[in-house]
Structure formats: C-alpha cells, structure tokens
Coordinates of C-alpha atoms in Angstrom, one line a residue:
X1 CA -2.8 -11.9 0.3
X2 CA -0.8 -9.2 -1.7
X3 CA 0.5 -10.6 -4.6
X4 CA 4.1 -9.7 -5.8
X5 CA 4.7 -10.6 -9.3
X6 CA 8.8 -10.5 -10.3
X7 CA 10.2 -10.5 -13.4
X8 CA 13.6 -11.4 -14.2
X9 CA 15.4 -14.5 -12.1
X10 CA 19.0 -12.3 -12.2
X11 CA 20.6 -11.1 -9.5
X12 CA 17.9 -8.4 -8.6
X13 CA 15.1 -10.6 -8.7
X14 CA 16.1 -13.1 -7.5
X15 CA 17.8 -11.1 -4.5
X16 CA 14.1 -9.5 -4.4
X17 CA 12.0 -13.1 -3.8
X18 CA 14.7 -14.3 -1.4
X19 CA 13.6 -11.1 0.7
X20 CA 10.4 -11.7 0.5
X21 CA 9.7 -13.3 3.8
X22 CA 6.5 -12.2 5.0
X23 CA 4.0 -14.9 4.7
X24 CA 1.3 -13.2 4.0
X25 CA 2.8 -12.2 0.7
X26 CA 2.6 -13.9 -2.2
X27 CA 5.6 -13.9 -5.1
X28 CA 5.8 -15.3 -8.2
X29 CA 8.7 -15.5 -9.8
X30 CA 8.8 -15.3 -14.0
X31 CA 11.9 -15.7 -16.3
X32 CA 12.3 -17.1 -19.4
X33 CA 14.9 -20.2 -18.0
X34 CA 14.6 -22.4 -15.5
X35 CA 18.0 -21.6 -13.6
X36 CA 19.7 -18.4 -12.3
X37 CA 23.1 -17.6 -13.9
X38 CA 26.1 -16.6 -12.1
X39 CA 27.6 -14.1 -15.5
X40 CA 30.9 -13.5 -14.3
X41 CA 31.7 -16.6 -15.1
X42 CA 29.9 -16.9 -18.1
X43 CA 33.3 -16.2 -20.0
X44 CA 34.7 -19.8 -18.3
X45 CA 32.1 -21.7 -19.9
X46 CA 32.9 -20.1 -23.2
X47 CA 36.1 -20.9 -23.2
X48 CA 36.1 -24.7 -22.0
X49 CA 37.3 -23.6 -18.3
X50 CA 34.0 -24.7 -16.4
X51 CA 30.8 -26.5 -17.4
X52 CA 27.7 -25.1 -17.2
X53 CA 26.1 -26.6 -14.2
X54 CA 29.0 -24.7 -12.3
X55 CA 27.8 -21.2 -12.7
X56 CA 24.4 -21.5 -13.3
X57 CA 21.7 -23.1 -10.6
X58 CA 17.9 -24.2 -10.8
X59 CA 15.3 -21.1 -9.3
X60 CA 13.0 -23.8 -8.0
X61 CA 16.1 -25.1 -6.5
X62 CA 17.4 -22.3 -5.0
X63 CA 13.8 -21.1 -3.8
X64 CA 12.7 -24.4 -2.6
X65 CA 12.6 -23.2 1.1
X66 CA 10.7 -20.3 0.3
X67 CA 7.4 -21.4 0.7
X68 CA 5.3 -18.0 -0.3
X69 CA 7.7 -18.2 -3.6
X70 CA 6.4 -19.9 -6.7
X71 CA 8.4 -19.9 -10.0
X72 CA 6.8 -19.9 -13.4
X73 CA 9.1 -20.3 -16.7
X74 CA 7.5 -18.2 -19.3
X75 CA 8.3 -15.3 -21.9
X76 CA 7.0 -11.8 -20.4
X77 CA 5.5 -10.0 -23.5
X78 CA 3.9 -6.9 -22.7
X79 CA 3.2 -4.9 -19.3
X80 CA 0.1 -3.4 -18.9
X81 CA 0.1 -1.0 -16.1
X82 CA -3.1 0.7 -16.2
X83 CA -4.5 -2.6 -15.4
X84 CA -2.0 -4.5 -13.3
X85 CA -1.5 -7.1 -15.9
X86 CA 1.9 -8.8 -17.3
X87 CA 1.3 -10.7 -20.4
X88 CA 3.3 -13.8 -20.9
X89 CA 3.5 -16.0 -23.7
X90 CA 1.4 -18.9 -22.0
X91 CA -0.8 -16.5 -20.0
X92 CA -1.4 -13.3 -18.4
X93 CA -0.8 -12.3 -14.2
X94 CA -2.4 -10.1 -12.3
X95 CA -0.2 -8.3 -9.5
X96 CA -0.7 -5.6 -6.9
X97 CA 3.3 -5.3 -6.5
X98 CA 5.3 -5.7 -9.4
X99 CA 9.5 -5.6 -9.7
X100 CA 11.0 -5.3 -13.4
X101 CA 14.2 -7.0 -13.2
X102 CA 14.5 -8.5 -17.2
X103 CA 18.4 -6.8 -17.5
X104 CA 20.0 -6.6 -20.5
X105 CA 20.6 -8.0 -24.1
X106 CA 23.4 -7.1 -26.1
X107 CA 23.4 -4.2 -28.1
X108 CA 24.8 -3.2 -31.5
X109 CA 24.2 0.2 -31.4
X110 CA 21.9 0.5 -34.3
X111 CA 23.1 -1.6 -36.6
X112 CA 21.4 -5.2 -35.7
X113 CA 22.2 -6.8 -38.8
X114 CA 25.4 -7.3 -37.2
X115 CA 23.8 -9.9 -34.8
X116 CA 23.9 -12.6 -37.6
X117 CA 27.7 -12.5 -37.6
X118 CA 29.0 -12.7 -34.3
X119 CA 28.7 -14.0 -31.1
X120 CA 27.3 -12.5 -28.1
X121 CA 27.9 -13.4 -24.0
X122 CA 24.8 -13.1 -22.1
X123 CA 23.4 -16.7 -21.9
X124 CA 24.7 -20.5 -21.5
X125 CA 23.2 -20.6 -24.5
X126 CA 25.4 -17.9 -26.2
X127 CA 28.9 -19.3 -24.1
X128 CA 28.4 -23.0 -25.3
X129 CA 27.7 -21.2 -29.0
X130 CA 31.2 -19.4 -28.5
X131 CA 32.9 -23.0 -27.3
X132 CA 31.6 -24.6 -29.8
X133 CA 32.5 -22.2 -32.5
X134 CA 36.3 -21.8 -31.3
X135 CA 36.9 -25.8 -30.3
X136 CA 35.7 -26.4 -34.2
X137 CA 38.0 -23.6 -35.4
X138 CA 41.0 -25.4 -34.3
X139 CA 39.8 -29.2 -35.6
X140 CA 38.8 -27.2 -38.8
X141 CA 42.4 -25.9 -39.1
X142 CA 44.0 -29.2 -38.5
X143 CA 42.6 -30.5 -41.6
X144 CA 42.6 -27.2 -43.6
X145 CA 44.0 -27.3 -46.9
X146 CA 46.4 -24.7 -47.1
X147 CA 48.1 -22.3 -44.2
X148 CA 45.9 -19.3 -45.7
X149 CA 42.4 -21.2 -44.5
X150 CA 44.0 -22.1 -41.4
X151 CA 45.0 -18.5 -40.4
X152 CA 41.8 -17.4 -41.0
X153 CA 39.8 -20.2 -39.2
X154 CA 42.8 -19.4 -36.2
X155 CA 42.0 -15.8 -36.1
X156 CA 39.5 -14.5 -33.5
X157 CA 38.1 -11.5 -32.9
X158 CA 36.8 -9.7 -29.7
X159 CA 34.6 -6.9 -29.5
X160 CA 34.8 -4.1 -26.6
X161 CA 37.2 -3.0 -24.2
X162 CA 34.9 -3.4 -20.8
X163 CA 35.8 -6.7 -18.6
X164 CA 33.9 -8.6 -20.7
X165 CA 35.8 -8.1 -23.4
X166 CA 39.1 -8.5 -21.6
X167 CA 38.3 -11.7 -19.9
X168 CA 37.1 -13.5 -22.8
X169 CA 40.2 -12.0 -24.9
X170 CA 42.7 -13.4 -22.5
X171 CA 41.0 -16.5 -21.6
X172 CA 41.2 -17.2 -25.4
X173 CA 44.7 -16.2 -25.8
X174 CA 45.5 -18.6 -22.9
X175 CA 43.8 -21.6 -24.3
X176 CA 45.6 -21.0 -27.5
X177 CA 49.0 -20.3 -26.5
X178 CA 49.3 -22.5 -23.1
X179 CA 46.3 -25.3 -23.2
X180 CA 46.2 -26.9 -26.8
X181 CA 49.6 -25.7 -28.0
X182 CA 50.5 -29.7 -27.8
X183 CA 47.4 -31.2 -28.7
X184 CA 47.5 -31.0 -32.7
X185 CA 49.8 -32.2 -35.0
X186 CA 49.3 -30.5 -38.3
X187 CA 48.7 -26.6 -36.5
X188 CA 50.7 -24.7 -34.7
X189 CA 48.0 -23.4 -31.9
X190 CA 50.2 -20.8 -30.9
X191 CA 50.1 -19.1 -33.9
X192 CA 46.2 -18.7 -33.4
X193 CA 45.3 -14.8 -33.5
X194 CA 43.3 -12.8 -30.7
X195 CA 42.4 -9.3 -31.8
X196 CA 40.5 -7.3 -29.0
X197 CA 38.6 -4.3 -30.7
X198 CA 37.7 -0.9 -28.2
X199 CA 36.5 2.1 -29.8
X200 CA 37.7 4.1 -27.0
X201 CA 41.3 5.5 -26.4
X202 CA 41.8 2.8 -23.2
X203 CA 41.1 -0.6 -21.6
X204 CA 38.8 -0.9 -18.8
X205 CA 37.8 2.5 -19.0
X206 CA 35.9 2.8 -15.6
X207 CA 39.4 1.6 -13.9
X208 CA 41.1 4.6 -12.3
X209 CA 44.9 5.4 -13.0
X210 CA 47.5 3.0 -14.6
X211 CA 45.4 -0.2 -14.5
X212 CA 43.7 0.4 -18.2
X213 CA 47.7 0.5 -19.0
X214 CA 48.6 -2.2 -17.5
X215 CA 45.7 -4.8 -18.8
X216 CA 47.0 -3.8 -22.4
X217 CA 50.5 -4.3 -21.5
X218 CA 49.6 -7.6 -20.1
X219 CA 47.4 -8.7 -22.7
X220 CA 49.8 -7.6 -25.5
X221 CA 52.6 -9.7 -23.7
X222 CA 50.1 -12.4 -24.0
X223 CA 49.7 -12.5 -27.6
X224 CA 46.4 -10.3 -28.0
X225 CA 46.5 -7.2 -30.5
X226 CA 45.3 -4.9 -28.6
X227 CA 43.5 -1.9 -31.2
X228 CA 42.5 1.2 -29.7
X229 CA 40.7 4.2 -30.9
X230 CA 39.1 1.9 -33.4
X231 CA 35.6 1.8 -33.9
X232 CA 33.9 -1.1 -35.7
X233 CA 32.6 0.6 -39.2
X234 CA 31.1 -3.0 -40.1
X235 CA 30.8 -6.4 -39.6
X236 CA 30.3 -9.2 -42.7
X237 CA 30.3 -12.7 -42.9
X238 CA 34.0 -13.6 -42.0
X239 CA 35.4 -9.8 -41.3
X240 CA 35.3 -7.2 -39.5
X241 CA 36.1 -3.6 -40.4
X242 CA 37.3 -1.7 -37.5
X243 CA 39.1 1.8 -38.0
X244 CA 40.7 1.5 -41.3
X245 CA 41.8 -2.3 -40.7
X246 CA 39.6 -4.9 -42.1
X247 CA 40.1 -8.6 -40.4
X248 CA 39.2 -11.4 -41.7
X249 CA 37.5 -13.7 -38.9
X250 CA 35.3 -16.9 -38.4
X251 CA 34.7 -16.0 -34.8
X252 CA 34.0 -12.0 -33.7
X253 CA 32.4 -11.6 -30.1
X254 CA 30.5 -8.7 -29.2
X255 CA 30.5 -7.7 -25.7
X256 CA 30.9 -3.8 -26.7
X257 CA 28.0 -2.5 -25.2
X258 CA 24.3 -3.2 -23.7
X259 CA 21.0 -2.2 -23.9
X260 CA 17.3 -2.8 -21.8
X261 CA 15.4 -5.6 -22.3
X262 CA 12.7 -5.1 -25.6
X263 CA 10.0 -5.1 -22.4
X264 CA 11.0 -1.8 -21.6
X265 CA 9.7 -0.4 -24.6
X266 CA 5.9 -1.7 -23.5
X267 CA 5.7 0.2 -20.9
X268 CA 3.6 3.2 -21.3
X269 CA 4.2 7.1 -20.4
X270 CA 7.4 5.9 -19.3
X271 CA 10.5 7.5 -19.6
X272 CA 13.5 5.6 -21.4
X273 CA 17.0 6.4 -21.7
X274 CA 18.8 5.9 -24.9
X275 CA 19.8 2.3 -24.1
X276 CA 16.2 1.9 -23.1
X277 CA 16.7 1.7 -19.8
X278 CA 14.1 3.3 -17.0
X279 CA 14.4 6.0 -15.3
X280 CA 13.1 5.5 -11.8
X281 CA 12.2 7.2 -8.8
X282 CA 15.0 7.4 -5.8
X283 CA 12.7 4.6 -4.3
X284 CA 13.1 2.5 -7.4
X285 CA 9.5 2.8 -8.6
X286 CA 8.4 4.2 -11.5
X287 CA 6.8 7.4 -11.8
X288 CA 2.6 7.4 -11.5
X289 CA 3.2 4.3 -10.5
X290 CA 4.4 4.0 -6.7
X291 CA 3.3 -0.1 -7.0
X292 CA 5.6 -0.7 -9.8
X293 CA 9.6 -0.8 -9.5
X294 CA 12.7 -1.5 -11.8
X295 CA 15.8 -2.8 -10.2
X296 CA 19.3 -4.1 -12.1
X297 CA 20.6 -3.6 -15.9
X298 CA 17.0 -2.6 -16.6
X299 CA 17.5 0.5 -14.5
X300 CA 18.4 4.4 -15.4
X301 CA 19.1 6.3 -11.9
X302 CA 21.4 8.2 -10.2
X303 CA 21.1 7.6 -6.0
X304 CA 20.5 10.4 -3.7
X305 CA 24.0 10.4 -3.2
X306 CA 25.0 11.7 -6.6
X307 CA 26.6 8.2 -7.8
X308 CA 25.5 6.9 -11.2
X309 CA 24.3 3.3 -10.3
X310 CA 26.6 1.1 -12.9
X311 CA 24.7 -2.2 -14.2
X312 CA 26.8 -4.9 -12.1
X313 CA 25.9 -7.7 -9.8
X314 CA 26.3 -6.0 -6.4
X315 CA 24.5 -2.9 -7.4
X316 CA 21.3 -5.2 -8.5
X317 CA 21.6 -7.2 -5.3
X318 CA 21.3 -4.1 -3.2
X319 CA 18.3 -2.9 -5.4
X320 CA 16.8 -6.1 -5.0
X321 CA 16.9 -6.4 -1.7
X322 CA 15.7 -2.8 -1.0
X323 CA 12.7 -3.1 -3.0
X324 CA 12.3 -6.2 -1.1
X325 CA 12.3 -4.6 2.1
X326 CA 9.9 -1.2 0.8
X327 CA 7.2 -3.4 -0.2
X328 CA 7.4 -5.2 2.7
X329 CA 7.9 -2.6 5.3
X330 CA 7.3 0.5 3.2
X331 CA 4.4 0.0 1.0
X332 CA 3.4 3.7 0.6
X333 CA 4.9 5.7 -1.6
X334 CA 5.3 8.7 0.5
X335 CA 7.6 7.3 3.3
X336 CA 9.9 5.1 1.4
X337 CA 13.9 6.1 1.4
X338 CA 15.6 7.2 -1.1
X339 CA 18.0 4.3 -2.7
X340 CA 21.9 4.7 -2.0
X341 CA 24.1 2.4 -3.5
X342 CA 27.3 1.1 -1.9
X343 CA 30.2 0.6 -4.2
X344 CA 31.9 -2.6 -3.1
X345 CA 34.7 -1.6 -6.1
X346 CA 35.5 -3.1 -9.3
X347 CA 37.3 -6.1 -10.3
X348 CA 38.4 -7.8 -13.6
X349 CA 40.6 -10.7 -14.3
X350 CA 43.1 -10.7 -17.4
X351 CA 44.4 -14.1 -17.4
X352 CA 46.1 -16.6 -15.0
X353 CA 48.1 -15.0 -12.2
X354 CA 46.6 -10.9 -13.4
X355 CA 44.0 -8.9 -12.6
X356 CA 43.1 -5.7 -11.6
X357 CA 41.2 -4.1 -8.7
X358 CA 39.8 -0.6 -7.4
X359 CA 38.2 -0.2 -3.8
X360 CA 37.8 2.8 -2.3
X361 CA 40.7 4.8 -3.5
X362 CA 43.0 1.6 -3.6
X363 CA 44.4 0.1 -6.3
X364 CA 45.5 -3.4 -7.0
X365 CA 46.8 -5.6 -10.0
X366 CA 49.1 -8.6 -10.4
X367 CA 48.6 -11.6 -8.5
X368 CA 47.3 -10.8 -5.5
X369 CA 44.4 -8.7 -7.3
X370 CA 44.1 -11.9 -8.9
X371 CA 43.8 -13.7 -5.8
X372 CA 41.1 -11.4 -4.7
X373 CA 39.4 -11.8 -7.8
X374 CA 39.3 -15.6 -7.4
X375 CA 37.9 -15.4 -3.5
X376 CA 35.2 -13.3 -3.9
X377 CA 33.6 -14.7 -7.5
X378 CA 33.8 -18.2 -4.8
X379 CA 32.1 -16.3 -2.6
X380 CA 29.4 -15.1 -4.3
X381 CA 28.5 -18.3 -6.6
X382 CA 25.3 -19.6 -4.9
X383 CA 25.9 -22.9 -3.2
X384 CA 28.4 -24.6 -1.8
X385 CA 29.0 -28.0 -4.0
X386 CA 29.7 -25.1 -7.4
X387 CA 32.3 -23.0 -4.7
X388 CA 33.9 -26.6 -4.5
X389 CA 33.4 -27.7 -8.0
X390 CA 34.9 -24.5 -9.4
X391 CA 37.8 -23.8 -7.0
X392 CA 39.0 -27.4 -7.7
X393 CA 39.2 -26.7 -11.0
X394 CA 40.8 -23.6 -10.9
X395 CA 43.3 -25.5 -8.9
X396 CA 43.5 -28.1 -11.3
X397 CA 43.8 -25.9 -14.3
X398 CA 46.5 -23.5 -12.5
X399 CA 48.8 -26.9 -11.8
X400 CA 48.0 -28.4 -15.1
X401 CA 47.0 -25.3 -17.3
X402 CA 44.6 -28.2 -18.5
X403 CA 40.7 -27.1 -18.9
X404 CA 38.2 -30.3 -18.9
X405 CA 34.8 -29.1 -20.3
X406 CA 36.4 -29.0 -24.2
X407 CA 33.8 -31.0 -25.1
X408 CA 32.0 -30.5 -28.9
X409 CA 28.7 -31.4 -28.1
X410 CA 27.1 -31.8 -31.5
X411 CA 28.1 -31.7 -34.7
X412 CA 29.2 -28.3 -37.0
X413 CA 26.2 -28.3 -39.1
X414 CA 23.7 -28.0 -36.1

C-alpha cells in the first residue's frame, strides 16, 4: 500500500485525508494537537463570545469513518526529502506521498523580541491567553488604586488592519461598551480604550471600494481609535510606539501579518518566499520533487489563471482536495492539471449587526452582509451539534448582548 503521510490537521490537510478514499492507500495524519480548529472564530473565544469546544473538533473524531486514516499527535521537526523521511519529535515516518500543510505562525517582521509582549491569535491556546488577559484587566481596574492605573489596565491595543485585526478590535469594543458596562461598580467599562494599529493608509485593504471606509467609520462610531498610516516602531513592556504616538497598554494583539511555518526552512534546494512560504509547481508539488506537495498558508503560487492564491480557508480546502484527487487519480507528475482556484469572495465581520462583503464584483455591508457572514461561518463549522451550539448563542447574545464563556479559568500568576 502507498503510504500518504500529511502534515498539518488545518483546513488543507484535513480537507486532503477526507479525500483520500481509496483503500488501498494508506494516510497518516500528523499535527501537533489533537483537534482541528475552525479560526474564523477564533476571535469569539478570545473575547468570551463562544467556548472552545465550539470552534474546534477532535481529528480522530472527525476521521473516525475513515478507515485507511490514522492520526498521530506529534511535533514535525525536520523533512528529509532525499530520503522520504519526516522527523517528529517522538519518531521518524517514512512516506511515498507526502502533503505539507503546517500554515502559518504569526510574524513580527523581524523583530521577534516583540513576541514576549503581546498577544498573538492563531491557537485556543493564544485566544483563551487573550480572554484571560482582558477579563483580568477589568477585575484589575475595579480594585486599582487610582484612575491613572485603571486607564492603563482599560486600554487595549490591536495590532493590523486585516479581518483579524478588525474583528477582534470590534468584538472588544463591544464587550466593553455594551456587555460589562453594568457589571462593575467602582469602573466605568465604557470608558475602556480600543486602539486598532494598521501601518497601511486603509482598513481591510484587500476589500474593493468604499468598504475599507466604512469599517473605520463603523468602528470609530463604536469607540475604536482607528490609527492609520502608523507603523509600529516598537513594542515594550506596557507600550507600544506606533508612528510618533507612544501608548501605554497591558494588552497589545498582534494579528499584523504572517509568516510559514519554521518547517519550511528544512526543506532543502527549495525555494522560499520572503514570508517563507513555498513556491510550488501549478500541480502543488514541489519542484524535483513530483511526490511531494504544499497546500494552504504554507503555500507561495500564483494559479494558471494569473490569480495570486490568498492564505484563507476556501483556498486551502480546494488545494486540499485537489492534491487529494492528483495522488489518487494523477500520480505522475507529467499529466496532472494545473491548480486554479475559485474565489468564493471575502467576508469580515465588524461587530453586531455590520460587516462587509465582496463576491464577484458585488459589494455588500450593513446588516445583511452581516447576515451572510453569520450563515456561511454556520455552514462551514464541521458538525452539526457546534452549528447549533454556536447559532444559539449568537441568538442569545444578539437578544441579551450577554456572552457566557467569561470565565477566568486560573488564577493571574499562572
């Protein structure tokens, strides 16, 4: 039996083993946790609006019927691809196919002493950190000393101008200024400070005509200081320097930009972009190496098409399922396809009742965008009981503007 060896239990590989249906195959599945995260969402469970169990589902779980599928949880160190080997922490695979789907990690664009004073978003791990960190700001404040420590412990920063940085600056505002504006008695809540930080001169840059406008229009009339053309010079303990502001902050997110996993950088003879990522084939493989393909955030390429494949869930469920389909159906190099992606459009939610959307030449924003936005997130979570257990509590939280998983789950010192 052929053995196909994935790496990376994200959209793309997982999208990848769920394709894999021929029996006489065999998969195995590696990623360093045990569940596959739905990150769209990941900003919910930051700020207390969903629990984690609602975005994120066990891979044994959700590959249980696949009976050629087997999972392993491990750390992939190095790839050897003279020899067909991946190194893992615990042990070392052979393969005769092998998918790199690892994604990203956050990136600080050279300057990764930054990383010990902020927060990034790309794991549970990283969202619960960032609920944590803002839930304690506010009990902090309640018992501060003086207004001048509870300004400062109320004043949060945020990072990048991409929908990551806009979700999570509106989510926060809302949770300030609408869900625990009656829930202290010392603080005003209201008065907490969200500053979202872009570099470039607009929102949402990859958003076609007025919608960049109107996400800072509707995040300014939210409370959010909105500062563009301001790149961050640095970032201390407690501050942030961006432009010629400096801002003093417990709490600064960084969701400004990305960059390939450290994997990448094993690989041998192979070319790298500047953010690391690999540059691939039109079939997705890697040059020299027709056995061996990359698919997802991992990936450099531009389709045969002439489109620039962006690093978002739809494009690294396509990849995944057409590297899928070439190993299964197309093992030789020489008569595989070229890759096209389809671009279902873009989508990104400000805050209750607002977001924006771009399909084909059509723009949306306001409430129905918003609308949209909710249905297809439903959609694509992966089982039925999270589509219920999230939608009733948007429902609950849009009646209520209540959010239930404000839980501190251990104490500030740990």
């Amino acid at each position: 039996m052929k053995h196909v060896l994935i790496l990376g239990g994200g959209f793309a590989g997982l999208e990848c083993a769920k394709r894999m249906r021929d029996e006489n195959i065999r998969v195995t599945l590696v990623d360093r946790w045990n569940h596959h995260l739905f990150q769209p969402l990941l900003y919910q469970v930051a700020s207390g609006a969903l629990a984690m169990a609602e975005i994120a589902q066990p891979l044994r779980s959700i590959l249980s019927s696949h009976k050629n599928v087997a999972t392993l949880m491990d750390d992939v160190v190095h790839i050897d691809l003279p020899n067909k080997q991946v190194q893992l922490k615990g042990r070392v695979l052979d393969y005769d196919f092998l998918v790199i789907a690892l994604g990203a990690k956050t990136s600080f664009f050279g300057h990764d002493d930054w990383a010990q004073h902020t927060l990034g978003l790309k794991s549970l791990d990283d969202a619960m950190a960032i609920r944590k960190k803002v839930l304690l700001a506010f009990e902090e404040a309640e018992s501060a000393p003086d207004a001048a420590v509870a300004e400062k412990l109320l004043t949060m920063v945020v990072v990048g101008g991409g929908p990551t940085g806009v979700e999570m600056a509106g989510s926060l505002a809302e949770l300030a200024q609408r869900v625990l504006k009656d829930d202290f008695r010392h603080i005003d809540p209201t008065r907490a400070k969200v500053h979202l930080i872009e570099a470039g001169p607009k929102l949402l840059p990859m958003f076609p005509g007025g919608l960049p406008d109107y996400t800072r229009e509707r995040l300014e009339s939210m409370g959010v200081t909105v500062h563009l053309n301001c790149p961050v010079k640095e970032v201390g303990e407690g501050y942030v320097i961006a432009g010629d502001q400096r801002i003093d902050s417990g709490i600064i997110i960084w969701g400004a930009g990305v960059e390939a996993s450290a994997v990448s950088r094993t690989l041998a003879g192979v070319t790298l972009d500047r953010a690391g990522r690999i540059e691939v084939l039109p079939d997705l493989s890697l040059p020299g190496h027709p056995e061996v393909f990359a698919a997802g955030d991992i990936v450099a390429l531009t389709d045969k098409n002439g489109i620039k494949v962006p690093g978002v869930s739809p494009a690294a469920i396509q990849m995944g399922s057409f590297i899928a389909h070439s190993i299964q159906n197309k093992p030789v190099s020489s008569t595989r396809p070229a890759f096209a992606y389809w671009d279902k459009g873009s989508m990104a939610t400000i805050g209750r009742s607002a977001a924006v959307v771009s399909f084909a030449g059509v723009q949306m924003r306001g409430f129905i965008a918003w609308l949209m936005w909710l249905f297809v997130h439903l959609v694509f979570l992966m089982n039925m009981r999270n589509r219920v257990s999230v939608f009733l509590h948007w429902a609950w939280s849009y009646c209520t503007w209540q959010r239930g998983a404000r839980v501190i789950q251990s104490s500030r010192d740990s």
